[in-house]
Amino acid sequence: EKKGYDHFMLKEIYEQPSAILDTFRGRLLPNEGIIKMSGIEDNLSKFLNANRIVIVACGTSWHAGLVAEYLFEDLARIPVEVEYASEFRYRNPVIKRDDVVIAISQSGETADTLAAIKLAKSMGAFVFGVCNVVGSSIARETNAGAYTHAGPEIGVASTKAFTTQITVLTLIALRLANAKGTLSTSDYKKCLFDLEAIPRRVEEVLDVNDQIVKIAENYSDVANCLYLGRKYNFPVALEGALKLKEISYIHAEGYPAAEMKHGPIALIDEQMPVVVIATKKGNYEKIVSNIQEIKSRRGRIIAVVTQGDTMIKEMADYAIEIPETVEFLTPLIATIPLQLLSYHIAVMRGCNVDQPRNLAKSVTVE
Ligand code: F6R
């Protein structure tokens, strides 16, 4: 049921405030100052004694894993590696008994992720699953886990599964930070309230939809698009590019903004749109200078900025303002306009957004 929306993808984009609330339910208790997740509590010592965390996933779920790398290292000071499940399984990886492996999968059926889990288990690691589909193969194969509770995701392009995966991983990172004492009790409690406010912020950011329709009108005929971001916004850039390529068939690449001068800058001319995620707390001055470098080569800039920004708004062809939040929660907000941008561009190009060519919702063969 599309509930009045033209496509499942748009419906699922709009469901994100309530999907994130469902992910919180019974788990996030800011007034009590606690996070309660049985899969974590029952295995807390495994996480606290972990030598490192290795995250395995594919596609959009791998991007959620990259966000988690920043979260776990930044908040809980646990070293993290993020691996494409397909590379991990064939690489003869070094996995020890005190490694914790987190597998992320919306469908819970991705063949490479499932094989990576079996391999890690055979080497003695504890494997924790973050899945959306209840009772799926990955949910059953893992030693413990936490569901995202996003509800069914029908559109092939993942939207609410991504933001709810990040939500679960944020809950875990905060819980571990609290248990390890890497966050003070008062900072921890503040983080819980900041997280609790995210569904409202997502609701607000959905108001950019009309502006994005207008931007999409100017970009629906491009051949290429570059997405740039730093720190927490780097995985957001990768995800923005993946969304555009998979549903609109426009070639798009995501890069860490500072890597631009090591190659992609050669592509920039007046034909090349560059989407820059340039929120206030993601190394702002550095990203401003990246934008100047693009401008001086006549690139066309679409910037995602924090509400009230003035500097970047003057430089960009289009600036999409999003509500302010603490840095570690920015991906949950900054992702939304990029989902909408790819959606509207794909619709304008006459693409089948819910079922893009050559793609399947569940990749059960390698
Ligand atoms: C992107 C997309 C794919 C999946 C990938 C992993 O929008 O849908 O890249 O993210 O195939 O799928 P799951 O999460 O089901 O393991």
mmCIF file of C-alpha atoms in Angstrom, residues 180-341:
data_model
loop_
_atom_site.group_PDB
_atom_site.id
_atom_site.type_symbol
_atom_site.label_atom_id
_atom_site.label_comp_id
_atom_site.label_asym_id
_atom_site.label_seq_id
_atom_site.Cartn_x
_atom_site.Cartn_y
_atom_site.Cartn_z
ATOM 1 C CA LYS A 180 33.269 2.279 29.294
ATOM 2 C CA GLY A 181 33.082 5.727 30.842
ATOM 3 C CA THR A 182 34.333 7.427 27.672
ATOM 4 C CA LEU A 183 31.350 9.793 28.034
ATOM 5 C CA SER A 184 30.617 11.428 31.377
ATOM 6 C CA THR A 185 27.195 10.697 32.875
ATOM 7 C CA SER A 186 25.977 14.194 32.117
ATOM 8 C CA ASP A 187 27.279 14.184 28.512
ATOM 9 C CA TYR A 188 25.733 10.748 28.042
ATOM 10 C CA LYS A 189 22.357 11.953 29.255
ATOM 11 C CA LYS A 190 22.513 14.968 26.963
ATOM 12 C CA CYS A 191 23.274 12.670 24.021
ATOM 13 C CA LEU A 192 20.161 10.625 24.820
ATOM 14 C CA PHE A 193 18.009 13.740 24.648
ATOM 15 C CA ASP A 194 19.701 14.859 21.416
ATOM 16 C CA LEU A 195 18.954 11.445 19.929
ATOM 17 C CA GLU A 196 15.373 11.546 21.145
ATOM 18 C CA ALA A 197 14.879 14.827 19.238
ATOM 19 C CA ILE A 198 15.986 13.313 15.918
ATOM 20 C CA PRO A 199 12.531 12.206 14.658
ATOM 21 C CA ARG A 200 11.342 15.829 15.041
ATOM 22 C CA ARG A 201 14.408 17.100 13.181
ATOM 23 C CA VAL A 202 13.778 14.566 10.388
ATOM 24 C CA GLU A 203 10.179 15.745 10.212
ATOM 25 C CA GLU A 204 11.433 19.329 9.811
ATOM 26 C CA VAL A 205 13.983 18.484 7.157
ATOM 27 C CA LEU A 206 11.280 16.816 5.040
ATOM 28 C CA ASP A 207 9.978 20.357 4.455
ATOM 29 C CA VAL A 208 12.827 20.860 1.952
ATOM 30 C CA ASN A 209 10.909 18.639 -0.468
ATOM 31 C CA ASP A 210 9.424 21.516 -2.525
ATOM 32 C CA GLN A 211 12.790 23.212 -2.843
ATOM 33 C CA ILE A 212 14.360 19.936 -3.933
ATOM 34 C CA VAL A 213 11.758 19.478 -6.676
ATOM 35 C CA LYS A 214 12.960 22.803 -8.129
ATOM 36 C CA ILE A 215 16.616 21.836 -7.834
ATOM 37 C CA ALA A 216 15.913 18.462 -9.454
ATOM 38 C CA GLU A 217 14.349 20.247 -12.457
ATOM 39 C CA ASN A 218 17.724 21.815 -13.162
ATOM 40 C CA TYR A 219 19.750 18.663 -12.755
ATOM 41 C CA SER A 220 17.656 15.875 -14.236
ATOM 42 C CA ASP A 221 19.627 15.876 -17.502
ATOM 43 C CA VAL A 222 23.161 15.687 -16.135
ATOM 44 C CA ALA A 223 25.454 12.783 -16.992
ATOM 45 C CA ASN A 224 27.609 12.789 -13.869
ATOM 46 C CA CYS A 225 27.477 14.011 -10.325
ATOM 47 C CA LEU A 226 30.045 14.196 -7.545
ATOM 48 C CA TYR A 227 29.163 14.015 -3.831
ATOM 49 C CA LEU A 228 31.586 15.296 -1.203
ATOM 50 C CA GLY A 229 31.602 15.285 2.588
ATOM 51 C CA ARG A 230 33.994 15.055 5.511
ATOM 52 C CA LYS A 231 33.972 13.063 8.750
ATOM 53 C CA TYR A 232 30.454 11.914 9.601
ATOM 54 C CA ASN A 233 29.267 13.368 6.307
ATOM 55 C CA PHE A 234 31.662 11.304 4.200
ATOM 56 C CA PRO A 235 29.499 8.139 4.367
ATOM 57 C CA VAL A 236 26.497 10.398 3.712
ATOM 58 C CA ALA A 237 28.183 11.500 0.465
ATOM 59 C CA LEU A 238 28.736 7.865 -0.549
ATOM 60 C CA GLU A 239 25.113 7.037 0.191
ATOM 61 C CA GLY A 240 23.853 10.102 -1.720
ATOM 62 C CA ALA A 241 25.827 9.004 -4.770
ATOM 63 C CA LEU A 242 24.621 5.399 -4.531
ATOM 64 C CA LYS A 243 20.969 6.528 -4.307
ATOM 65 C CA LEU A 244 21.343 8.704 -7.409
ATOM 66 C CA LYS A 245 23.063 6.075 -9.530
ATOM 67 C CA GLU A 246 20.804 3.201 -8.629
ATOM 68 C CA ILE A 247 17.477 4.861 -9.347
ATOM 69 C CA SER A 248 18.268 7.580 -11.935
ATOM 70 C CA TYR A 249 21.140 5.805 -13.757
ATOM 71 C CA ILE A 250 23.205 8.988 -13.563
ATOM 72 C CA HIS A 251 26.845 8.235 -12.926
ATOM 73 C CA ALA A 252 27.637 9.491 -9.438
ATOM 74 C CA GLU A 253 30.592 9.173 -7.114
ATOM 75 C CA GLY A 254 31.018 9.978 -3.462
ATOM 76 C CA TYR A 255 34.359 11.086 -2.076
ATOM 77 C CA PRO A 256 35.836 12.449 1.123
ATOM 78 C CA ALA A 257 36.053 16.157 0.232
ATOM 79 C CA ALA A 258 39.798 16.334 0.844
ATOM 80 C CA GLU A 259 40.437 13.536 -1.655
ATOM 81 C CA MET A 260 39.076 15.732 -4.438
ATOM 82 C CA LYS A 261 42.467 17.186 -5.203
ATOM 83 C CA HIS A 262 43.940 13.709 -5.546
ATOM 84 C CA GLY A 263 41.967 12.990 -8.691
ATOM 85 C CA PRO A 264 38.297 13.880 -9.059
ATOM 86 C CA ILE A 265 39.036 17.600 -9.323
ATOM 87 C CA ALA A 266 40.132 16.850 -12.901
ATOM 88 C CA LEU A 267 36.466 16.153 -13.719
ATOM 89 C CA ILE A 268 35.182 19.536 -12.617
ATOM 90 C CA ASP A 269 33.953 21.964 -15.255
ATOM 91 C CA GLU A 270 30.763 23.948 -15.794
ATOM 92 C CA GLN A 271 28.889 20.737 -16.653
ATOM 93 C CA MET A 272 29.706 19.006 -13.390
ATOM 94 C CA PRO A 273 27.273 19.245 -10.497
ATOM 95 C CA VAL A 274 28.889 18.737 -7.104
ATOM 96 C CA VAL A 275 26.749 18.012 -4.074
ATOM 97 C CA VAL A 276 28.629 19.091 -0.961
ATOM 98 C CA ILE A 277 27.437 18.161 2.510
ATOM 99 C CA ALA A 278 28.696 21.199 4.370
ATOM 100 C CA THR A 279 27.040 21.309 7.770
ATOM 101 C CA LYS A 280 28.416 23.540 10.516
ATOM 102 C CA LYS A 281 30.142 20.835 12.518
ATOM 103 C CA GLY A 282 31.779 18.692 9.851
ATOM 104 C CA ASN A 283 35.119 20.545 9.508
ATOM 105 C CA TYR A 284 33.333 23.612 8.213
ATOM 106 C CA GLU A 285 36.296 25.829 7.255
ATOM 107 C CA LYS A 286 37.941 23.014 5.357
ATOM 108 C CA ILE A 287 34.808 22.310 3.394
ATOM 109 C CA VAL A 288 34.435 26.014 2.609
ATOM 110 C CA SER A 289 37.854 25.939 0.969
ATOM 111 C CA ASN A 290 36.894 22.791 -0.959
ATOM 112 C CA ILE A 291 33.848 24.672 -2.248
ATOM 113 C CA GLN A 292 36.055 27.581 -3.318
ATOM 114 C CA GLU A 293 38.222 25.166 -5.283
ATOM 115 C CA ILE A 294 35.151 23.828 -7.092
ATOM 116 C CA LYS A 295 33.848 27.360 -7.753
ATOM 117 C CA SER A 296 37.107 28.492 -9.263
ATOM 118 C CA ARG A 297 36.778 25.637 -11.790
ATOM 119 C CA ARG A 298 33.194 26.691 -12.519
ATOM 120 C CA GLY A 299 31.590 23.578 -11.012
ATOM 121 C CA ARG A 300 27.885 23.789 -10.116
ATOM 122 C CA ILE A 301 27.372 23.468 -6.383
ATOM 123 C CA ILE A 302 24.425 22.085 -4.467
ATOM 124 C CA ALA A 303 25.265 22.441 -0.788
ATOM 125 C CA VAL A 304 23.545 20.880 2.204
ATOM 126 C CA VAL A 305 24.091 23.430 4.987
ATOM 127 C CA THR A 306 23.020 24.068 8.552
ATOM 128 C CA GLN A 307 20.078 26.445 9.018
ATOM 129 C CA GLY A 308 21.318 30.012 9.326
ATOM 130 C CA ASP A 309 24.461 29.437 7.250
ATOM 131 C CA THR A 310 25.536 32.508 5.299
ATOM 132 C CA MET A 311 29.010 31.856 3.906
ATOM 133 C CA ILE A 312 28.305 28.774 1.839
ATOM 134 C CA LYS A 313 24.879 30.020 0.792
ATOM 135 C CA GLU A 314 26.630 32.851 -1.052
ATOM 136 C CA MET A 315 28.924 30.521 -2.941
ATOM 137 C CA ALA A 316 26.550 27.698 -3.820
ATOM 138 C CA ASP A 317 24.154 27.581 -6.773
ATOM 139 C CA TYR A 318 21.653 25.988 -4.410
ATOM 140 C CA ALA A 319 21.796 25.641 -0.649
ATOM 141 C CA ILE A 320 19.522 23.205 1.160
ATOM 142 C CA GLU A 321 19.177 24.165 4.810
ATOM 143 C CA ILE A 322 18.805 21.428 7.388
ATOM 144 C CA PRO A 323 18.178 21.698 11.138
ATOM 145 C CA GLU A 324 21.152 21.808 13.436
ATOM 146 C CA THR A 325 22.035 18.836 15.602
ATOM 147 C CA VAL A 326 25.118 17.516 17.380
ATOM 148 C CA GLU A 327 27.787 16.342 14.980
ATOM 149 C CA PHE A 328 27.472 12.609 15.564
ATOM 150 C CA LEU A 329 23.769 12.713 14.670
ATOM 151 C CA THR A 330 24.188 14.732 11.459
ATOM 152 C CA PRO A 331 24.039 11.717 9.091
ATOM 153 C CA LEU A 332 20.456 11.030 10.190
ATOM 154 C CA ILE A 333 19.430 14.497 9.015
ATOM 155 C CA ALA A 334 21.790 15.182 6.105
ATOM 156 C CA THR A 335 20.833 11.944 4.320
ATOM 157 C CA ILE A 336 17.185 12.975 3.886
ATOM 158 C CA PRO A 337 17.593 15.752 1.269
ATOM 159 C CA LEU A 338 19.886 13.486 -0.766
ATOM 160 C CA GLN A 339 17.245 10.741 -0.798
ATOM 161 C CA LEU A 340 14.675 13.279 -2.006
ATOM 162 C CA LEU A 341 17.033 14.704 -4.631
#
